[in-house]
Short mmCIF file of C-alpha atoms in Angstrom, two decimals:
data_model
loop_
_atom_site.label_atom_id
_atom_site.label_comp_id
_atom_site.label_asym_id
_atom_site.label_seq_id
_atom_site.Cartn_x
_atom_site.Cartn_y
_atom_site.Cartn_z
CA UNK A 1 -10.25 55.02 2.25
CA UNK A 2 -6.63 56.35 1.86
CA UNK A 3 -5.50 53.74 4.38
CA UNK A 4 -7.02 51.20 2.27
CA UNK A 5 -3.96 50.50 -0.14
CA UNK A 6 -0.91 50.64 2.65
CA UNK A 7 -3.20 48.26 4.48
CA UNK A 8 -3.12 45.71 1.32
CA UNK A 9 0.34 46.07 0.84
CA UNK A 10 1.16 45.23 4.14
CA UNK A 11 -0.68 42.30 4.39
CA UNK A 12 0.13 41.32 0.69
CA UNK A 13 3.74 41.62 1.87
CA UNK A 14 3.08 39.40 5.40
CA UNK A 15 1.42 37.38 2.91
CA UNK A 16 4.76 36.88 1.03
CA UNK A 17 7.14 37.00 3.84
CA UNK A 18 4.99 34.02 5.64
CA UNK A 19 5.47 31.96 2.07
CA UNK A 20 9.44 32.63 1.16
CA UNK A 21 10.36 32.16 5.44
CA UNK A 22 7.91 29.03 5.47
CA UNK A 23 9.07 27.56 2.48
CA UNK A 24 12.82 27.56 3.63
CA UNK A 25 12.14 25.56 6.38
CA UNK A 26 9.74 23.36 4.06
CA UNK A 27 11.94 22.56 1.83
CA UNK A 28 14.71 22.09 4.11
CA UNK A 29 12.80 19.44 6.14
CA UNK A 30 11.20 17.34 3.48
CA UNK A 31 12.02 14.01 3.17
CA UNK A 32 14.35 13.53 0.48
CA UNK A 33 13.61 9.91 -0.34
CA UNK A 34 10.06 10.06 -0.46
CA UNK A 35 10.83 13.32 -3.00
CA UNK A 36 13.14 10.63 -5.46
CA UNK A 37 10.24 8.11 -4.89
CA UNK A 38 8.09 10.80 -6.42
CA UNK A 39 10.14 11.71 -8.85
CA UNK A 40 10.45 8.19 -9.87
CA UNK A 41 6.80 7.77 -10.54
CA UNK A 42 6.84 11.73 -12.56
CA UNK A 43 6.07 13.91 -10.27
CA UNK A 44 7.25 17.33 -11.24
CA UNK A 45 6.77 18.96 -8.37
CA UNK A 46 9.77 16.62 -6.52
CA UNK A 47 12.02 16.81 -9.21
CA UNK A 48 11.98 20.32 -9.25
CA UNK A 49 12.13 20.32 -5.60
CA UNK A 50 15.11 17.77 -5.41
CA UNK A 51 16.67 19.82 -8.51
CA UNK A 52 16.67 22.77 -5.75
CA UNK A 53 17.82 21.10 -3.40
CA UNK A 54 21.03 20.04 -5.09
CA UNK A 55 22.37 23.81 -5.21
CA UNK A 56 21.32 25.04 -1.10
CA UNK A 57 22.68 28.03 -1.18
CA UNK A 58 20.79 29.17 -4.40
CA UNK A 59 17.62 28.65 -2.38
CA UNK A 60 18.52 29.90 0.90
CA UNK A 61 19.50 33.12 -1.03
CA UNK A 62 15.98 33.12 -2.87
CA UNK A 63 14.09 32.72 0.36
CA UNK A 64 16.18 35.23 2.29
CA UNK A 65 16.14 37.77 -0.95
CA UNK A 66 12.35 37.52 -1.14
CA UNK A 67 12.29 37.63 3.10
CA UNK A 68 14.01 40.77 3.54
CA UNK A 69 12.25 42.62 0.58
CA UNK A 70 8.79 41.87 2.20
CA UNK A 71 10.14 43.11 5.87
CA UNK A 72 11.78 46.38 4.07
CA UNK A 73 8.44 46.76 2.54
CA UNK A 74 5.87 45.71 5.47
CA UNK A 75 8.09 48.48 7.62
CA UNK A 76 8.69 51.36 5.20
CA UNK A 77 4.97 51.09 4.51
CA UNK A 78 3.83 50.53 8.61
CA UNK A 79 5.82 53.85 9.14
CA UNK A 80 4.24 55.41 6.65
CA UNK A 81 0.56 54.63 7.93
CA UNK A 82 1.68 55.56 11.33
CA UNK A 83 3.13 59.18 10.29
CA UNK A 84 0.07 59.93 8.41
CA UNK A 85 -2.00 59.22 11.31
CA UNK A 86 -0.29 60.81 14.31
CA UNK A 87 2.52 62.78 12.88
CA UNK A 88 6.82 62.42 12.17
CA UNK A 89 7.44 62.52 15.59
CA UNK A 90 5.48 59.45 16.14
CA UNK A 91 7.02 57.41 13.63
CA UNK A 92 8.61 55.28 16.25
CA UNK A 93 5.18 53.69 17.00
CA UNK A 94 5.92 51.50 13.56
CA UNK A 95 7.83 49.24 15.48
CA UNK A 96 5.53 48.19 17.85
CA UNK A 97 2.71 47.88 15.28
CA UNK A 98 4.77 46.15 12.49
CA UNK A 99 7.02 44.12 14.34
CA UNK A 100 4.86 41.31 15.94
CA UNK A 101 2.87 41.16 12.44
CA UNK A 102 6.61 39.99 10.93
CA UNK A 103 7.22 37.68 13.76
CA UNK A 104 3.97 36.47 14.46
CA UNK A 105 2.12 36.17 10.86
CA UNK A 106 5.58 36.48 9.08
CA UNK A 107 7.51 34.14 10.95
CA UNK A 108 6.58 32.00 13.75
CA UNK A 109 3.64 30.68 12.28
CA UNK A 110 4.25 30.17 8.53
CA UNK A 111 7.78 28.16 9.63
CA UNK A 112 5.32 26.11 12.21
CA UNK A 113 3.15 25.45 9.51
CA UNK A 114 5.29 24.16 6.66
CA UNK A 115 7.35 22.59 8.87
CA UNK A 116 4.51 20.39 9.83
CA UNK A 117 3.03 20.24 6.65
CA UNK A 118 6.67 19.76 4.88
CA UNK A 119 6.18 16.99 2.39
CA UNK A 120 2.54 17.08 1.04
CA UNK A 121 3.70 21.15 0.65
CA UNK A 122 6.84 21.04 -1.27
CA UNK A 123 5.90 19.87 -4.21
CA UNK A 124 3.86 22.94 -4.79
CA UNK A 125 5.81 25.10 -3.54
CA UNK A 126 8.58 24.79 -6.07
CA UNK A 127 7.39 26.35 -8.50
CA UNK A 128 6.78 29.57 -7.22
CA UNK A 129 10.28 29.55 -5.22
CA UNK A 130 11.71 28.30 -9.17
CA UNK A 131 9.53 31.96 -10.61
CA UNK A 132 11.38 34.15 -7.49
CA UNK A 133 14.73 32.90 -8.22
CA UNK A 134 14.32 33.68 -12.23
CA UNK A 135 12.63 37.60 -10.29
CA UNK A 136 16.33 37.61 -8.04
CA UNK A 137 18.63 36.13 -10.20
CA UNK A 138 21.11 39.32 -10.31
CA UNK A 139 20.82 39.64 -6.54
CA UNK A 140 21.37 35.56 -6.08
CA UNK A 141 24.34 35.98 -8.73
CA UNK A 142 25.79 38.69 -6.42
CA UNK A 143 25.76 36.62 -3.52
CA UNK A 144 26.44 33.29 -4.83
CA UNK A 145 29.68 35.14 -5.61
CA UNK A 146 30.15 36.64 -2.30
CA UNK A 147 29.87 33.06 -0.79
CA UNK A 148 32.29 31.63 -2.70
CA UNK A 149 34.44 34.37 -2.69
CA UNK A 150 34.12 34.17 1.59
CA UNK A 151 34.75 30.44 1.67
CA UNK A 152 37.96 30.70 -0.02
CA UNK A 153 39.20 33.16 2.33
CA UNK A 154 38.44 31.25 5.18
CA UNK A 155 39.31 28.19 3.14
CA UNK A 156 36.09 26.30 4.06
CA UNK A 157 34.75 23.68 2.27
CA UNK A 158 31.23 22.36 2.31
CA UNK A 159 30.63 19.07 4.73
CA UNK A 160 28.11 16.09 3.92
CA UNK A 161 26.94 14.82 7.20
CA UNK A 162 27.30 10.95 6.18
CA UNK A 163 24.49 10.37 9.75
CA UNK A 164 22.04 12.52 7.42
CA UNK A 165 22.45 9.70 4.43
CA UNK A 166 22.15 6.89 6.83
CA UNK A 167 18.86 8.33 8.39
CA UNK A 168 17.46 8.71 4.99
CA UNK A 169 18.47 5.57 3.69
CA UNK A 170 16.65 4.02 7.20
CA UNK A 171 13.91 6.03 5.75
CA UNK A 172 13.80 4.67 2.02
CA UNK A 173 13.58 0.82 4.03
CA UNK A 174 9.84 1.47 4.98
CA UNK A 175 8.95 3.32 1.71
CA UNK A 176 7.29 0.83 -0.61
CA UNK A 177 8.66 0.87 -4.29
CA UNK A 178 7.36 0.50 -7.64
CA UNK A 179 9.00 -2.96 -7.82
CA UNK A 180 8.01 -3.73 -3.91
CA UNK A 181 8.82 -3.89 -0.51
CA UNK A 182 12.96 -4.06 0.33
CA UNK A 183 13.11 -7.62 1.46
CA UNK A 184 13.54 -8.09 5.66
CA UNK A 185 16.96 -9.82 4.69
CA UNK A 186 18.22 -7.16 1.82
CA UNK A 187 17.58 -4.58 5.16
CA UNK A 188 19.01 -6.23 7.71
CA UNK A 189 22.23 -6.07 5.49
CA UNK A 190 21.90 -3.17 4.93
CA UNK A 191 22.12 -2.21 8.91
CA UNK A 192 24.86 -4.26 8.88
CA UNK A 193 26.68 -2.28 6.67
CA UNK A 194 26.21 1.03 8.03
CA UNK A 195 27.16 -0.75 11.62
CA UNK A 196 29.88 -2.22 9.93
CA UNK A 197 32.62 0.64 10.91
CA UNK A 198 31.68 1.31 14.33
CA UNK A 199 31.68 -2.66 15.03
CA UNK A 200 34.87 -3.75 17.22
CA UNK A 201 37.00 -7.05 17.49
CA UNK A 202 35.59 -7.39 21.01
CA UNK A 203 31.69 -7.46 19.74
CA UNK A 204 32.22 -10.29 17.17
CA UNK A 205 35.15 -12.42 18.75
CA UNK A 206 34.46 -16.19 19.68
CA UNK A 207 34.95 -15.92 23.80
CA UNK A 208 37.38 -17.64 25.29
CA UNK A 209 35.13 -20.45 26.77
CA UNK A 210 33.64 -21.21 23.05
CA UNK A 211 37.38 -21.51 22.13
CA UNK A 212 38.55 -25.03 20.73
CA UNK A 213 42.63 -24.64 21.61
CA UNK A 214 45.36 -26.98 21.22
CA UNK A 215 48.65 -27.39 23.78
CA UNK A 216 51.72 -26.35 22.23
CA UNK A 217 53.33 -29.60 23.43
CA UNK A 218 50.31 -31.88 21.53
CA UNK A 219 51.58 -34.07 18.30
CA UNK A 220 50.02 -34.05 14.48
CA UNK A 221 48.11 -36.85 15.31
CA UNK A 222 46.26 -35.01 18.18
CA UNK A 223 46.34 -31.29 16.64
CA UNK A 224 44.95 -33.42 13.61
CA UNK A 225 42.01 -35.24 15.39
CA UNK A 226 40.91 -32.63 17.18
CA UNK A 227 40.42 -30.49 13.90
CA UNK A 228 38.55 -33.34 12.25
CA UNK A 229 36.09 -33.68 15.53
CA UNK A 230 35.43 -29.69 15.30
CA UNK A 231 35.54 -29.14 11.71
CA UNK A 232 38.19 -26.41 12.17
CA UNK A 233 41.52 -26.54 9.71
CA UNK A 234 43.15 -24.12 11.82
CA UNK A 235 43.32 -23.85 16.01
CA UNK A 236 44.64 -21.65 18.56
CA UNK A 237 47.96 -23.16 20.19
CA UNK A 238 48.14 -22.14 24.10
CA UNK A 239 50.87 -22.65 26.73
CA UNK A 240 49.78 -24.17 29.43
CA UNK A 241 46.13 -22.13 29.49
CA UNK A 242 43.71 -21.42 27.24
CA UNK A 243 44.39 -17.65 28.03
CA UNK A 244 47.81 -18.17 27.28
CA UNK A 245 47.73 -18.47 23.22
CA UNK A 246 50.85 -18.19 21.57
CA UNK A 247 50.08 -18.90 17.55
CA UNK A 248 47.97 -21.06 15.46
CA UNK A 249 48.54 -23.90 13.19
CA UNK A 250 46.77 -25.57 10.25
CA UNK A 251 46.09 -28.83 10.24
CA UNK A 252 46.02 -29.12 6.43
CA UNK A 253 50.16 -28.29 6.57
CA UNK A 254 50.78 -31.49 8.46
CA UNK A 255 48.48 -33.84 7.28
CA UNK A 256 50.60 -36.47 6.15
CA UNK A 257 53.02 -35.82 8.48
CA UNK A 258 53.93 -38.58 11.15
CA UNK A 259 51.50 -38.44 13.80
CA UNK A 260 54.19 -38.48 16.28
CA UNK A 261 55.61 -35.81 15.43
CA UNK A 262 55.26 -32.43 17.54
CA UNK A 263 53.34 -29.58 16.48
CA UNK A 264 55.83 -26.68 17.30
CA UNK A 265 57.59 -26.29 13.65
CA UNK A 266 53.96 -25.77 12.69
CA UNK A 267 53.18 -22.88 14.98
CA UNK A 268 52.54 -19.38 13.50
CA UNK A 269 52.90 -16.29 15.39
CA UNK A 270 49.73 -15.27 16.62
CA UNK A 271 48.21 -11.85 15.77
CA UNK A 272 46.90 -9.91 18.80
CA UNK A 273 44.16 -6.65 18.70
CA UNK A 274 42.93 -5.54 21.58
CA UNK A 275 38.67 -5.41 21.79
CA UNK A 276 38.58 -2.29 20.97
CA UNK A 277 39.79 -2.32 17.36
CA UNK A 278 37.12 -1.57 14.64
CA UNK A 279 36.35 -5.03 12.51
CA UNK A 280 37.14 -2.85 9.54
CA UNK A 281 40.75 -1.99 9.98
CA UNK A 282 41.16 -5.06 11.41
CA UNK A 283 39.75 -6.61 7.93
CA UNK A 284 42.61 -4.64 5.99
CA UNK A 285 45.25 -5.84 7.84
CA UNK A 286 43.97 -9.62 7.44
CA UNK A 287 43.81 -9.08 3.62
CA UNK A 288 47.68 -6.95 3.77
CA UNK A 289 49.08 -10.17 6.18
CA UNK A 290 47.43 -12.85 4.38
CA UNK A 291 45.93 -13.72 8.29
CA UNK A 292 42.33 -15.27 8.96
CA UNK A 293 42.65 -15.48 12.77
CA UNK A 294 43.55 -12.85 15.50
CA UNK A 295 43.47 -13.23 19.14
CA UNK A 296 41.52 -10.53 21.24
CA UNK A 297 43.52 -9.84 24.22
CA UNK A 298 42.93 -7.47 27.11
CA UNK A 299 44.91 -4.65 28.48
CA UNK A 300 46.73 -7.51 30.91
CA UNK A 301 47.92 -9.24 27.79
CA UNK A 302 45.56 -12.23 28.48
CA UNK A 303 43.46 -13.54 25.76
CA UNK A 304 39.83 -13.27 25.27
CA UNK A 305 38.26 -14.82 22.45
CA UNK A 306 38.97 -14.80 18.81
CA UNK A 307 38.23 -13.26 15.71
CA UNK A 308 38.20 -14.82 12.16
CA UNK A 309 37.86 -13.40 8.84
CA UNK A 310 34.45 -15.45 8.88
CA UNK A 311 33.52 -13.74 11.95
CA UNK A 312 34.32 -9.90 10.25
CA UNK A 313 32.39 -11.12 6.52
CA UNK A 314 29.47 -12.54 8.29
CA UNK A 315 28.51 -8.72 10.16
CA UNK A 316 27.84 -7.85 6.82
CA UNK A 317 26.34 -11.29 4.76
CA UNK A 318 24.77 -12.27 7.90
CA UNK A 319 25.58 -16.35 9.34
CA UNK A 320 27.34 -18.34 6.79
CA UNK A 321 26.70 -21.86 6.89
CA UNK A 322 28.60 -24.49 4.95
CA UNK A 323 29.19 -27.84 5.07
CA UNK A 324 31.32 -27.97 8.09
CA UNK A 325 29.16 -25.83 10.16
CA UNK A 326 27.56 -27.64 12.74
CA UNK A 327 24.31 -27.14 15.30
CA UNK A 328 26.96 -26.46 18.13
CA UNK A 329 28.70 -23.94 15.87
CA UNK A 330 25.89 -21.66 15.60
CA UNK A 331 25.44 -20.38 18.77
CA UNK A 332 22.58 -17.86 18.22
CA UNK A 333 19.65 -20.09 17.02
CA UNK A 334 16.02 -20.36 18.01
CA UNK A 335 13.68 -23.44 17.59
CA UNK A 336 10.10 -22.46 17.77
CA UNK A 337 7.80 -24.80 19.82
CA UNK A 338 4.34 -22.75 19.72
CA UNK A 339 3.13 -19.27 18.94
CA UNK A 340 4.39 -17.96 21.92
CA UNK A 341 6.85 -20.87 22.93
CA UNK A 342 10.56 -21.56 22.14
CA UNK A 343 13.94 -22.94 22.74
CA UNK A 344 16.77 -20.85 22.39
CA UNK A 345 20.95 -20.56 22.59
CA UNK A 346 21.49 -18.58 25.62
CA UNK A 347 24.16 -17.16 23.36
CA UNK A 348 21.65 -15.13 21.10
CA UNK A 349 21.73 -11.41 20.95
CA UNK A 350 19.38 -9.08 22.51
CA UNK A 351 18.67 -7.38 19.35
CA UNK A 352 18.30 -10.81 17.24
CA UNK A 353 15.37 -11.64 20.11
CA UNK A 354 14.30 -8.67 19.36
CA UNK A 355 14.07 -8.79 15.53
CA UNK A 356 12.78 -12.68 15.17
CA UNK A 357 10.24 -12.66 18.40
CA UNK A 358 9.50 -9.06 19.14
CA UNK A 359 10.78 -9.41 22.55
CA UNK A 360 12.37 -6.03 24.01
CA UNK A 361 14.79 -6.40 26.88
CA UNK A 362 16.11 -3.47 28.58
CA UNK A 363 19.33 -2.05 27.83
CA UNK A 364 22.23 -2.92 30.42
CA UNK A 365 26.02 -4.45 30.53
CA UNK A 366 25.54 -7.18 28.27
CA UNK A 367 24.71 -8.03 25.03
CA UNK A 368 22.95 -11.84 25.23
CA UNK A 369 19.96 -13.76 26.70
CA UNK A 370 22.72 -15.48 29.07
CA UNK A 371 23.69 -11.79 30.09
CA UNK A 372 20.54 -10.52 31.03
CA UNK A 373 19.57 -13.73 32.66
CA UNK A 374 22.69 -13.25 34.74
CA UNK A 375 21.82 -9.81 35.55
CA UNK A 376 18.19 -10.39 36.55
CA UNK A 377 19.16 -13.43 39.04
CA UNK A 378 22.07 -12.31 40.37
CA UNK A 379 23.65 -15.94 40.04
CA UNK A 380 24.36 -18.82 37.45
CA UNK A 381 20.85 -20.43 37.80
CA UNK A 382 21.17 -23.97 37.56
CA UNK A 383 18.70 -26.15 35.07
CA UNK A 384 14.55 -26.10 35.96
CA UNK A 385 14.80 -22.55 37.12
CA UNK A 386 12.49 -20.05 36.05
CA UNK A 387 13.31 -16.51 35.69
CA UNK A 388 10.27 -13.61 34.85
CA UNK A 389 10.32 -10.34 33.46
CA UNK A 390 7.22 -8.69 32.69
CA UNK A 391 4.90 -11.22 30.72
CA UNK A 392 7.65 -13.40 29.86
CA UNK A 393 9.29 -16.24 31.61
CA UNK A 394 12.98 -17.95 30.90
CA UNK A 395 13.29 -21.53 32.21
CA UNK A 396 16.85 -22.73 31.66
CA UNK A 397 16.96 -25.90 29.86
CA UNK A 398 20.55 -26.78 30.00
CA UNK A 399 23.15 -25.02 32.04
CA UNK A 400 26.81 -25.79 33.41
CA UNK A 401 28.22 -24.38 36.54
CA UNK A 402 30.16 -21.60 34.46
CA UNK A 403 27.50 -20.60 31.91
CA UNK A 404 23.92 -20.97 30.82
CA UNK A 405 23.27 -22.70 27.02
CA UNK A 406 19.76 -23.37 26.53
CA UNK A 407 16.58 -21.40 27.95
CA UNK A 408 13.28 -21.68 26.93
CA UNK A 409 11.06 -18.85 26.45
CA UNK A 410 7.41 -18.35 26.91
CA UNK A 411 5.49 -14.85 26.91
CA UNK A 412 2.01 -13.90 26.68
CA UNK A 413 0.50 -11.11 25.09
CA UNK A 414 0.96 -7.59 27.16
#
């Protein structure tokens, strides 16, 4: 019987070790949107628990405080027991009785547990953690202190991870909300924008084939008709080849101008970025320059598409359409013919397939239906062939010898 108390305490203290070393990692791994979505609707629990949240360091210190009193106890106690049974000079035998309670029942297992269990468990939780902080408070004031004290030796400030926000906010898309579901468009904006930065000239330019261009040697009249036939005020001016491109000019400066007269006083200097620059810098110098159109060139100097400030808003508005736009202009758009039938651009992203028809292709060097067809055959397949992967099939509808345009996709259910 005089074993029965030590024996309670240390299992009353395993008890409390398991909740404070759990309830770390609980709290730490619950999903912080779905808390402020509980909050939102009054839950107490989640307020409390995002209220915690806000100051990390007060509750790491609470759960290690409350940790490290339990293990002091659980082996001050175990030692204890052990002496009384066998005698001082077995005292060492403590170790290998209490230690693999503390790991197994103290640590391992609790951490597993909450872990798992982390949002249905953290709203009840709180409270209790809230009670041991109020128990701690002079120890938590001593080493909030030390902390800060430490960080401004070693002159460390405290880092947001901004890929922890995005995750979250991913999250929050497929959590319904008291005023409903975010719509399909409002979230594919809001991709956008977190893509936004690490989006580069090279991924939005118009490529160099899709390129209307005028010859620097053409007249008004010319530089004028051709701008009226493809709806564009301004065009790339080119020496000799398309590659070449050596400024741009806007038709609206010379239209009234004699349509003899030779486009070169009207040439602007061209701007040139290489692919590689991020749409977002490249959007600040447009707006410092008063520019709307940069040439993408390569590391040779030769050009490879354009890029318009149209081309940098629309990654984040999505396709704008007005009324110059035109069928041929939009060069990502899909005409459904059945439930599992339709014509396509060739042009159209992987990941637009993917979001409008549900159709997965594998990752690889390209980023378009024409890509991956060109992978998968090998060749430029000319019009009536038919190209399969896994249930679906690609005929190609219109094609020229240097590109595909059209295919038509069917699939069947896998």
């Amino acid at each position: 019987m005089t074993l029965l108390g030590p024996v309670l305490v240390i299992l009353l203290c395993l008890a409390a070790e398991a909740f404070f070393s759990g309830s770390e990692i609980g709290i730490v791994s619950a999903d912080q949107m779905k808390l402020r979505h509980e909050a939102a609707k009054g839950s107490k629990g989640a307020r409390l628990a995002l209220a915690m949240l806000k100051k990390p360091e007060w509750l790491l210190s609470t759960t290690l405080v409350g940790t490290n009193i339990c293990v002091v106890t659980t082996t001050t106690v175990a030692t204890a027991v052990v002496m009384q049974l066998f005698g001082e000079s077995y005292s060492w035998l403590a170790i290998f009785f209490a230690a693999p309670l503390i790991w197994v029942f103290g640590e391992i297992v609790p951490k597993s547990v909450f872990q798992q269990l982390a949002d249905a468990l953290t709203t009840k939780i709180v409270f209790v953690l809230r009670t041991a902080s109020y128990l701690f408070y002079p120890i938590l004031l001593l080493f909030s202190g030390l902390t800060l004290l430490l960080a401004k030796i070693f002159d460390g400030e405290p880092v947001k991870n901004p890929f922890t926000l995005r995750e979250q906010i991913f999250t929050m898309m497929g959590i319904p909300s008291a005023e409903g579901d975010i719509l399909p468009v409002e979230k594919a904006m809001i991709r956008r924008v977190f893509n936004f930065t690490e989006t580069t000239a090279g991924d939005v330019m118009v490529p160099l084939i899709d390129v209307v261009g005028i010859e620097h040697t053409a007249s008004c009249g010319e530089a004028k008709r051709l701008a009226a036939e493809r709806a564009h005020n301004r065009l790339p001016v080119y020496e000799d080849r398309i590659d070449r491109m050596v400024g741009v000019v806007n038709a609206l400066e010379f239209m009234l101008e004699d349509e003899k007269k030779p486009i070169e006083s009207y040439i602007h200097p061209a701007r040139y970025v290489p692919g590689s620059k991020r749409i977002d810098d490249l959007l600040v110098d447009f707006r410092k320059e008063g520019d709307k159109m940069a040439v993408v060139v390569d590391e040779f100097g030769g050009a490879q598409g354009i890029v318009t400030l149209e081309d940098i808003i629309e990654e984040v508005v999505g396709e704008i359409e007005d009324e110059h736009d035109t069928g041929e202009r939009n060069l990502q758009w899909i005409k459904k013919l059945g439930e599992r039938d339709c014509l396509a651009s060739a042009r159209i992203e992987c990941e637009t397939l993917k979001e409008k028809l549900g159709i997965s292709l594998p990752e690889g060097d390209y980023e378009t239906l024409a890509g991956f067809l060109l992978e998968i055959a090998k060749d430029i397949p000319a019009e009536g062939i038919t190209l399969r992967f896994r249930n679906i099939s690609f005929t190609i509808e219109r094609a020229t010898e240097k590109a595909i345009q059209e295919v038509r996709i069917r699939w069947s259910p896998e």
